[in-house]
Amino acid sequence: MTAVLDHLLARLGDDAVRSAFVEDRRARVSDAIPQVAASGWASELSQRQDWLMTMGVKGQTARVSPATLNSYPAEQRQQLERDLHSEASAGRGFFYDSIPVEEGTPGFLGDIYAVLSGPSVLAAMSKLCGSELTAVSAQATRYRPGQWLTRHRDDPQGESRQIAYVLSLTAGWHPDWGGLLQFFEDDGTPKDAWSPGLGSLSLFDVRHVHSVTYVAPYAAAPRLSVTGWFSTT
């Protein structure tokens, strides 16, 4: 992982990345991870079978395995779908797949966490954003056709999140498939959008309003990434 770490630190220290972040508190690092490493991680992530279906309904978050959801009676599954769509139509809620990642997580996801939570990356991110960052959170995410994340900010009260990140592990994504990291003005006017890219790292202040756009039924592959927040505690 030394080569991955050195590459990431070099990209975070790039003047163009720093200038972009200073200007708008956002930066997209297109090649933050070497392609060989990113391709290997993407392949491993695409084969995982331990995804949890992660849903936001009526202000509550639920995480269930596909097997558990399939065990529900048909009417219960249909009602859940209606509730999800009702929330989404009002600009609330989310529906995607996730795998929790933390210190000690085995395999390549644990390796990614070790890189992101290491002192050198935390120092580089602190320099980039101007705050002393001391912690990072992470989860693997998968967006399949029919999934989404509605417009929101990542700055809930009582938490110390500063910078959100999306490490994309998706190759060959077509923007017409949806799944875009969409940014908005504070009044909800769409601003711009970033498409997934293998090994890219999107960084943005948690106060930016954003979403992940609906993944179209004709998307030929899932949108894979590792996401989370850098925090001051």
PDB file of C-alpha atoms in Angstrom:
ATOM      1  CA  MET A   1       0.000   0.000   0.000  1.00  0.00           C
ATOM      2  CA  THR A   2       3.032   2.286   0.154  1.00  0.00           C
ATOM      3  CA  ALA A   3       2.824   3.111  -3.553  1.00  0.00           C
ATOM      4  CA  VAL A   4      -0.900   3.891  -3.225  1.00  0.00           C
ATOM      5  CA  LEU A   5      -0.262   6.170  -0.254  1.00  0.00           C
ATOM      6  CA  ASP A   6       2.587   8.026  -1.948  1.00  0.00           C
ATOM      7  CA  HIS A   7       0.503   8.540  -5.082  1.00  0.00           C
ATOM      8  CA  LEU A   8      -2.475   9.846  -3.100  1.00  0.00           C
ATOM      9  CA  LEU A   9      -0.353  12.243  -1.067  1.00  0.00           C
ATOM     10  CA  ALA A  10       1.232  13.624  -4.213  1.00  0.00           C
ATOM     11  CA  ARG A  11      -2.178  14.263  -5.761  1.00  0.00           C
ATOM     12  CA  LEU A  12      -3.551  15.893  -2.611  1.00  0.00           C
ATOM     13  CA  GLY A  13      -0.552  18.217  -2.591  1.00  0.00           C
ATOM     14  CA  ASP A  14      -1.009  19.268  -6.207  1.00  0.00           C
ATOM     15  CA  ASP A  15      -1.386  23.035  -6.623  1.00  0.00           C
ATOM     16  CA  ALA A  16      -4.376  22.651  -8.965  1.00  0.00           C
ATOM     17  CA  VAL A  17      -6.235  20.551  -6.401  1.00  0.00           C
ATOM     18  CA  ARG A  18      -5.509  23.036  -3.641  1.00  0.00           C
ATOM     19  CA  SER A  19      -6.563  25.995  -5.803  1.00  0.00           C
ATOM     20  CA  ALA A  20      -9.837  24.325  -6.736  1.00  0.00           C
ATOM     21  CA  PHE A  21     -10.641  23.551  -3.117  1.00  0.00           C
ATOM     22  CA  VAL A  22      -9.768  27.037  -1.908  1.00  0.00           C
ATOM     23  CA  GLU A  23     -11.967  28.579  -4.598  1.00  0.00           C
ATOM     24  CA  ASP A  24     -15.157  26.626  -3.961  1.00  0.00           C
ATOM     25  CA  ARG A  25     -14.461  24.175  -1.129  1.00  0.00           C
ATOM     26  CA  ARG A  26     -14.633  21.348  -3.678  1.00  0.00           C
ATOM     27  CA  ALA A  27     -12.058  19.406  -5.672  1.00  0.00           C
ATOM     28  CA  ARG A  28     -12.198  16.373  -7.940  1.00  0.00           C
ATOM     29  CA  VAL A  29      -8.930  14.450  -8.117  1.00  0.00           C
ATOM     30  CA  SER A  30      -9.310  12.348 -11.250  1.00  0.00           C
ATOM     31  CA  ASP A  31      -6.393   9.970 -10.620  1.00  0.00           C
ATOM     32  CA  ALA A  32      -6.096   9.884  -6.842  1.00  0.00           C
ATOM     33  CA  ILE A  33      -5.455   6.132  -6.821  1.00  0.00           C
ATOM     34  CA  PRO A  34      -3.173   4.288  -9.289  1.00  0.00           C
ATOM     35  CA  GLN A  35      -5.236   2.521 -11.930  1.00  0.00           C
ATOM     36  CA  VAL A  36      -3.865  -0.931 -11.174  1.00  0.00           C
ATOM     37  CA  ALA A  37      -4.855  -0.678  -7.507  1.00  0.00           C
ATOM     38  CA  ALA A  38      -8.234   0.937  -8.262  1.00  0.00           C
ATOM     39  CA  SER A  39      -9.036  -1.732 -10.866  1.00  0.00           C
ATOM     40  CA  GLY A  40      -8.224  -4.511  -8.418  1.00  0.00           C
ATOM     41  CA  TRP A  41     -10.333  -2.965  -5.678  1.00  0.00           C
ATOM     42  CA  ALA A  42     -13.219  -2.454  -8.100  1.00  0.00           C
ATOM     43  CA  SER A  43     -13.082  -6.091  -9.155  1.00  0.00           C
ATOM     44  CA  GLU A  44     -13.091  -7.305  -5.550  1.00  0.00           C
ATOM     45  CA  LEU A  45     -15.905  -4.971  -4.540  1.00  0.00           C
ATOM     46  CA  SER A  46     -18.073  -6.066  -7.463  1.00  0.00           C
ATOM     47  CA  GLN A  47     -17.872  -9.662  -6.216  1.00  0.00           C
ATOM     48  CA  ARG A  48     -18.903  -8.967  -2.617  1.00  0.00           C
ATOM     49  CA  GLN A  49     -22.056 -10.700  -1.415  1.00  0.00           C
ATOM     50  CA  ASP A  50     -22.451  -8.996   1.987  1.00  0.00           C
ATOM     51  CA  TRP A  51     -24.207  -5.824   0.848  1.00  0.00           C
ATOM     52  CA  LEU A  52     -26.942  -4.353   3.020  1.00  0.00           C
ATOM     53  CA  MET A  53     -29.848  -2.565   1.367  1.00  0.00           C
ATOM     54  CA  THR A  54     -29.751   0.876   2.977  1.00  0.00           C
ATOM     55  CA  MET A  55     -32.926   2.948   3.006  1.00  0.00           C
ATOM     56  CA  GLY A  56     -34.084   6.243   4.438  1.00  0.00           C
ATOM     57  CA  VAL A  57     -37.815   6.352   5.108  1.00  0.00           C
ATOM     58  CA  LYS A  58     -39.729   8.786   7.314  1.00  0.00           C
ATOM     59  CA  GLY A  59     -36.569  10.073   8.945  1.00  0.00           C
ATOM     60  CA  GLN A  60     -35.320   6.602   9.848  1.00  0.00           C
ATOM     61  CA  THR A  61     -32.461   4.564   8.364  1.00  0.00           C
ATOM     62  CA  ALA A  62     -32.929   0.836   7.799  1.00  0.00           C
ATOM     63  CA  ARG A  63     -30.273  -1.653   6.683  1.00  0.00           C
ATOM     64  CA  VAL A  64     -31.387  -5.136   5.680  1.00  0.00           C
ATOM     65  CA  SER A  65     -29.859  -7.945   3.661  1.00  0.00           C
ATOM     66  CA  PRO A  66     -31.464  -8.836   0.314  1.00  0.00           C
ATOM     67  CA  ALA A  67     -32.392 -12.229   1.777  1.00  0.00           C
ATOM     68  CA  THR A  68     -34.193 -10.586   4.687  1.00  0.00           C
ATOM     69  CA  LEU A  69     -36.068  -8.211   2.401  1.00  0.00           C
ATOM     70  CA  ASN A  70     -37.087 -11.101   0.138  1.00  0.00           C
ATOM     71  CA  SER A  71     -38.510 -12.904   3.170  1.00  0.00           C
ATOM     72  CA  TYR A  72     -41.034 -10.121   3.755  1.00  0.00           C
ATOM     73  CA  PRO A  73     -44.583 -10.722   2.519  1.00  0.00           C
ATOM     74  CA  ALA A  74     -45.234  -9.249  -0.916  1.00  0.00           C
ATOM     75  CA  GLU A  75     -47.571  -6.570   0.443  1.00  0.00           C
ATOM     76  CA  GLN A  76     -44.926  -5.421   2.949  1.00  0.00           C
ATOM     77  CA  ARG A  77     -42.303  -5.131   0.197  1.00  0.00           C
ATOM     78  CA  GLN A  78     -44.730  -3.222  -2.010  1.00  0.00           C
ATOM     79  CA  GLN A  79     -45.606  -0.840   0.824  1.00  0.00           C
ATOM     80  CA  LEU A  80     -41.915  -0.223   1.492  1.00  0.00           C
ATOM     81  CA  GLU A  81     -41.402   0.621  -2.172  1.00  0.00           C
ATOM     82  CA  ARG A  82     -44.358   3.011  -2.081  1.00  0.00           C
ATOM     83  CA  ASP A  83     -42.970   4.675   1.041  1.00  0.00           C
ATOM     84  CA  LEU A  84     -39.507   5.062  -0.520  1.00  0.00           C
ATOM     85  CA  HIS A  85     -40.935   6.605  -3.669  1.00  0.00           C
ATOM     86  CA  SER A  86     -43.237   8.883  -1.702  1.00  0.00           C
ATOM     87  CA  GLU A  87     -40.295  10.219   0.303  1.00  0.00           C
ATOM     88  CA  ALA A  88     -38.148  10.625  -2.804  1.00  0.00           C
ATOM     89  CA  SER A  89     -40.897  12.518  -4.625  1.00  0.00           C
ATOM     90  CA  ALA A  90     -40.757  15.072  -1.798  1.00  0.00           C
ATOM     91  CA  GLY A  91     -36.956  15.297  -1.961  1.00  0.00           C
ATOM     92  CA  ARG A  92     -36.245  13.105   1.045  1.00  0.00           C
ATOM     93  CA  GLY A  93     -34.659   9.741   1.721  1.00  0.00           C
ATOM     94  CA  PHE A  94     -32.271   7.397  -0.035  1.00  0.00           C
ATOM     95  CA  PHE A  95     -31.937   3.855  -1.316  1.00  0.00           C
ATOM     96  CA  TYR A  96     -28.593   2.185  -2.022  1.00  0.00           C
ATOM     97  CA  ASP A  97     -26.454  -0.757  -0.890  1.00  0.00           C
ATOM     98  CA  SER A  98     -23.645  -0.478   1.643  1.00  0.00           C
ATOM     99  CA  ILE A  99     -20.942  -2.356   3.542  1.00  0.00           C
ATOM    100  CA  PRO A 100     -19.658  -0.804   6.802  1.00  0.00           C
ATOM    101  CA  VAL A 101     -15.908  -0.129   6.918  1.00  0.00           C
ATOM    102  CA  GLU A 102     -13.885   0.631  10.029  1.00  0.00           C
ATOM    103  CA  GLU A 103     -10.539   0.018  11.664  1.00  0.00           C
ATOM    104  CA  GLY A 104      -9.814  -3.687  11.572  1.00  0.00           C
ATOM    105  CA  THR A 105     -12.121  -4.458   8.637  1.00  0.00           C
ATOM    106  CA  PRO A 106     -10.450  -7.386   6.843  1.00  0.00           C
ATOM    107  CA  GLY A 107      -9.244  -7.365   3.261  1.00  0.00           C
ATOM    108  CA  PHE A 108      -8.868  -4.511   0.823  1.00  0.00           C
ATOM    109  CA  LEU A 109     -11.603  -2.390   2.441  1.00  0.00           C
ATOM    110  CA  GLY A 110      -9.576  -2.385   5.644  1.00  0.00           C
ATOM    111  CA  ASP A 111      -6.505  -1.435   3.599  1.00  0.00           C
ATOM    112  CA  ILE A 112      -8.371   1.530   2.131  1.00  0.00           C
ATOM    113  CA  TYR A 113      -9.475   2.606   5.593  1.00  0.00           C
ATOM    114  CA  ALA A 114      -5.907   2.334   6.880  1.00  0.00           C
ATOM    115  CA  VAL A 115      -4.689   4.642   4.103  1.00  0.00           C
ATOM    116  CA  LEU A 116      -7.437   7.231   4.591  1.00  0.00           C
ATOM    117  CA  SER A 117      -7.165   7.252   8.385  1.00  0.00           C
ATOM    118  CA  GLY A 118      -3.375   7.322   8.475  1.00  0.00           C
ATOM    119  CA  PRO A 119      -1.573  10.377   9.913  1.00  0.00           C
ATOM    120  CA  SER A 120      -0.075  11.469   6.590  1.00  0.00           C
ATOM    121  CA  VAL A 121      -3.438  11.579   4.777  1.00  0.00           C
ATOM    122  CA  LEU A 122      -5.131  13.270   7.734  1.00  0.00           C
ATOM    123  CA  ALA A 123      -2.336  15.882   7.738  1.00  0.00           C
ATOM    124  CA  ALA A 124      -2.677  16.429   3.984  1.00  0.00           C
ATOM    125  CA  MET A 125      -6.448  16.799   4.256  1.00  0.00           C
ATOM    126  CA  SER A 126      -6.060  19.158   7.217  1.00  0.00           C
ATOM    127  CA  LYS A 127      -3.752  21.364   5.180  1.00  0.00           C
ATOM    128  CA  LEU A 128      -6.144  21.281   2.253  1.00  0.00           C
ATOM    129  CA  CYS A 129      -9.249  22.295   4.203  1.00  0.00           C
ATOM    130  CA  GLY A 130      -7.678  24.500   6.891  1.00  0.00           C
ATOM    131  CA  SER A 131      -8.985  22.521   9.876  1.00  0.00           C
ATOM    132  CA  GLU A 132      -7.225  19.917  11.987  1.00  0.00           C
ATOM    133  CA  LEU A 133      -8.836  16.659  10.937  1.00  0.00           C
ATOM    134  CA  THR A 134      -8.331  13.719  13.257  1.00  0.00           C
ATOM    135  CA  ALA A 135     -10.789  11.025  12.154  1.00  0.00           C
ATOM    136  CA  VAL A 136     -12.385   9.480   9.089  1.00  0.00           C
ATOM    137  CA  SER A 137     -15.472   7.336   8.525  1.00  0.00           C
ATOM    138  CA  ALA A 138     -16.047   4.976   5.617  1.00  0.00           C
ATOM    139  CA  GLN A 139     -18.531   2.697   3.934  1.00  0.00           C
ATOM    140  CA  ALA A 140     -18.545   0.918   0.615  1.00  0.00           C
ATOM    141  CA  THR A 141     -21.557   1.912  -1.473  1.00  0.00           C
ATOM    142  CA  ARG A 142     -23.263   0.376  -4.472  1.00  0.00           C
ATOM    143  CA  TYR A 143     -25.988   2.047  -6.514  1.00  0.00           C
ATOM    144  CA  ARG A 144     -27.942  -0.274  -8.783  1.00  0.00           C
ATOM    145  CA  PRO A 145     -30.714   0.619 -11.266  1.00  0.00           C
ATOM    146  CA  GLY A 146     -33.600   2.225  -9.396  1.00  0.00           C
ATOM    147  CA  GLN A 147     -31.495   3.528  -6.493  1.00  0.00           C
ATOM    148  CA  TRP A 148     -30.742   7.121  -5.455  1.00  0.00           C
ATOM    149  CA  LEU A 149     -29.693   9.614  -2.776  1.00  0.00           C
ATOM    150  CA  THR A 150     -31.842  12.743  -2.580  1.00  0.00           C
ATOM    151  CA  ARG A 151     -30.610  16.303  -2.126  1.00  0.00           C
ATOM    152  CA  HIS A 152     -29.068  17.062   1.282  1.00  0.00           C
ATOM    153  CA  ARG A 153     -26.106  18.392   3.253  1.00  0.00           C
ATOM    154  CA  ASP A 154     -23.700  16.191   5.218  1.00  0.00           C
ATOM    155  CA  ASP A 155     -23.515  18.447   8.295  1.00  0.00           C
ATOM    156  CA  PRO A 156     -25.963  17.097  10.918  1.00  0.00           C
ATOM    157  CA  GLN A 157     -26.018  18.900  14.255  1.00  0.00           C
ATOM    158  CA  GLY A 158     -23.913  17.350  16.977  1.00  0.00           C
ATOM    159  CA  GLU A 159     -21.314  15.914  14.605  1.00  0.00           C
ATOM    160  CA  SER A 160     -17.921  17.301  13.586  1.00  0.00           C
ATOM    161  CA  ARG A 161     -17.822  16.345   9.912  1.00  0.00           C
ATOM    162  CA  GLN A 162     -15.827  18.776   7.785  1.00  0.00           C
ATOM    163  CA  ILE A 163     -15.063  17.216   4.400  1.00  0.00           C
ATOM    164  CA  ALA A 164     -17.070  14.585   2.549  1.00  0.00           C
ATOM    165  CA  TYR A 165     -15.307  12.285   0.109  1.00  0.00           C
ATOM    166  CA  VAL A 166     -16.244   9.807  -2.613  1.00  0.00           C
ATOM    167  CA  LEU A 167     -13.537   7.409  -3.774  1.00  0.00           C
ATOM    168  CA  SER A 168     -14.946   6.052  -7.027  1.00  0.00           C
ATOM    169  CA  LEU A 169     -14.249   2.450  -7.974  1.00  0.00           C
ATOM    170  CA  THR A 170     -16.378   2.456 -11.100  1.00  0.00           C
ATOM    171  CA  ALA A 171     -14.912   1.938 -14.561  1.00  0.00           C
ATOM    172  CA  GLY A 172     -16.577   2.830 -17.853  1.00  0.00           C
ATOM    173  CA  TRP A 173     -19.528   4.693 -16.347  1.00  0.00           C
ATOM    174  CA  HIS A 174     -21.748   6.439 -18.882  1.00  0.00           C
ATOM    175  CA  PRO A 175     -23.242   9.707 -17.549  1.00  0.00           C
ATOM    176  CA  ASP A 176     -26.583   8.896 -19.201  1.00  0.00           C
ATOM    177  CA  TRP A 177     -26.908   6.050 -16.675  1.00  0.00           C
ATOM    178  CA  GLY A 178     -27.437   8.541 -13.837  1.00  0.00           C
ATOM    179  CA  GLY A 179     -25.551   8.034 -10.578  1.00  0.00           C
ATOM    180  CA  LEU A 180     -23.980  11.487 -10.835  1.00  0.00           C
ATOM    181  CA  LEU A 181     -22.700  13.405  -7.821  1.00  0.00           C
ATOM    182  CA  GLN A 182     -24.962  16.411  -8.372  1.00  0.00           C
ATOM    183  CA  PHE A 183     -24.308  19.740  -6.642  1.00  0.00           C
ATOM    184  CA  PHE A 184     -26.894  22.468  -6.031  1.00  0.00           C
ATOM    185  CA  GLU A 185     -27.074  26.089  -5.001  1.00  0.00           C
ATOM    186  CA  ASP A 186     -28.516  26.673  -1.542  1.00  0.00           C
ATOM    187  CA  ASP A 187     -31.923  27.435  -3.090  1.00  0.00           C
ATOM    188  CA  GLY A 188     -31.990  24.061  -4.863  1.00  0.00           C
ATOM    189  CA  THR A 189     -30.930  25.280  -8.311  1.00  0.00           C
ATOM    190  CA  PRO A 190     -28.740  22.618  -9.963  1.00  0.00           C
ATOM    191  CA  LYS A 191     -25.123  23.714 -10.241  1.00  0.00           C
ATOM    192  CA  ASP A 192     -22.983  20.974 -11.801  1.00  0.00           C
ATOM    193  CA  ALA A 193     -22.383  17.236 -11.575  1.00  0.00           C
ATOM    194  CA  TRP A 194     -19.408  14.877 -11.435  1.00  0.00           C
ATOM    195  CA  SER A 195     -19.531  11.460 -13.066  1.00  0.00           C
ATOM    196  CA  PRO A 196     -17.971   8.356 -11.465  1.00  0.00           C
ATOM    197  CA  GLY A 197     -14.463   7.508 -12.629  1.00  0.00           C
ATOM    198  CA  LEU A 198     -12.125   4.686 -11.694  1.00  0.00           C
ATOM    199  CA  GLY A 199      -9.746   5.867  -8.958  1.00  0.00           C
ATOM    200  CA  SER A 200     -11.147   9.402  -8.785  1.00  0.00           C
ATOM    201  CA  LEU A 201     -11.573  11.143  -5.429  1.00  0.00           C
ATOM    202  CA  SER A 202     -14.248  13.807  -4.963  1.00  0.00           C
ATOM    203  CA  LEU A 203     -13.787  16.107  -1.961  1.00  0.00           C
ATOM    204  CA  PHE A 204     -16.246  18.737  -0.801  1.00  0.00           C
ATOM    205  CA  ASP A 205     -17.208  20.749   2.236  1.00  0.00           C
ATOM    206  CA  VAL A 206     -20.125  19.090   4.057  1.00  0.00           C
ATOM    207  CA  ARG A 207     -22.155  22.291   3.706  1.00  0.00           C
ATOM    208  CA  HIS A 208     -22.470  21.796  -0.059  1.00  0.00           C
ATOM    209  CA  VAL A 209     -25.948  20.637  -1.071  1.00  0.00           C
ATOM    210  CA  HIS A 210     -25.627  17.487  -3.180  1.00  0.00           C
ATOM    211  CA  SER A 211     -27.285  14.254  -4.267  1.00  0.00           C
ATOM    212  CA  VAL A 212     -26.617  11.051  -6.184  1.00  0.00           C
ATOM    213  CA  THR A 213     -28.967  11.075  -9.144  1.00  0.00           C
ATOM    214  CA  TYR A 214     -31.343   8.203  -9.879  1.00  0.00           C
ATOM    215  CA  VAL A 215     -29.616   5.266 -11.565  1.00  0.00           C
ATOM    216  CA  ALA A 216     -31.460   4.414 -14.763  1.00  0.00           C
ATOM    217  CA  PRO A 217     -32.953   0.955 -15.430  1.00  0.00           C
ATOM    218  CA  TYR A 218     -30.637   0.594 -18.431  1.00  0.00           C
ATOM    219  CA  ALA A 219     -27.419   1.192 -16.470  1.00  0.00           C
ATOM    220  CA  ALA A 220     -25.135  -1.671 -17.489  1.00  0.00           C
ATOM    221  CA  ALA A 221     -23.182  -1.875 -14.216  1.00  0.00           C
ATOM    222  CA  PRO A 222     -23.469  -0.760 -10.577  1.00  0.00           C
ATOM    223  CA  ARG A 223     -21.919   2.473  -9.326  1.00  0.00           C
ATOM    224  CA  LEU A 224     -19.271   1.424  -6.782  1.00  0.00           C
ATOM    225  CA  SER A 225     -17.380   3.634  -4.347  1.00  0.00           C
ATOM    226  CA  VAL A 226     -16.038   4.089  -0.848  1.00  0.00           C
ATOM    227  CA  THR A 227     -17.502   7.168   0.833  1.00  0.00           C
ATOM    228  CA  GLY A 228     -17.435   8.960   4.157  1.00  0.00           C
ATOM    229  CA  TRP A 229     -16.288  12.061   6.002  1.00  0.00           C
ATOM    230  CA  PHE A 230     -13.144  13.550   7.461  1.00  0.00           C
ATOM    231  CA  SER A 231     -13.917  14.987  10.890  1.00  0.00           C
ATOM    232  CA  THR A 232     -12.304  16.998  13.674  1.00  0.00           C
ATOM    233  CA  THR A 233     -13.058  14.305  16.291  1.00  0.00           C
TER     234      THR A 233
END
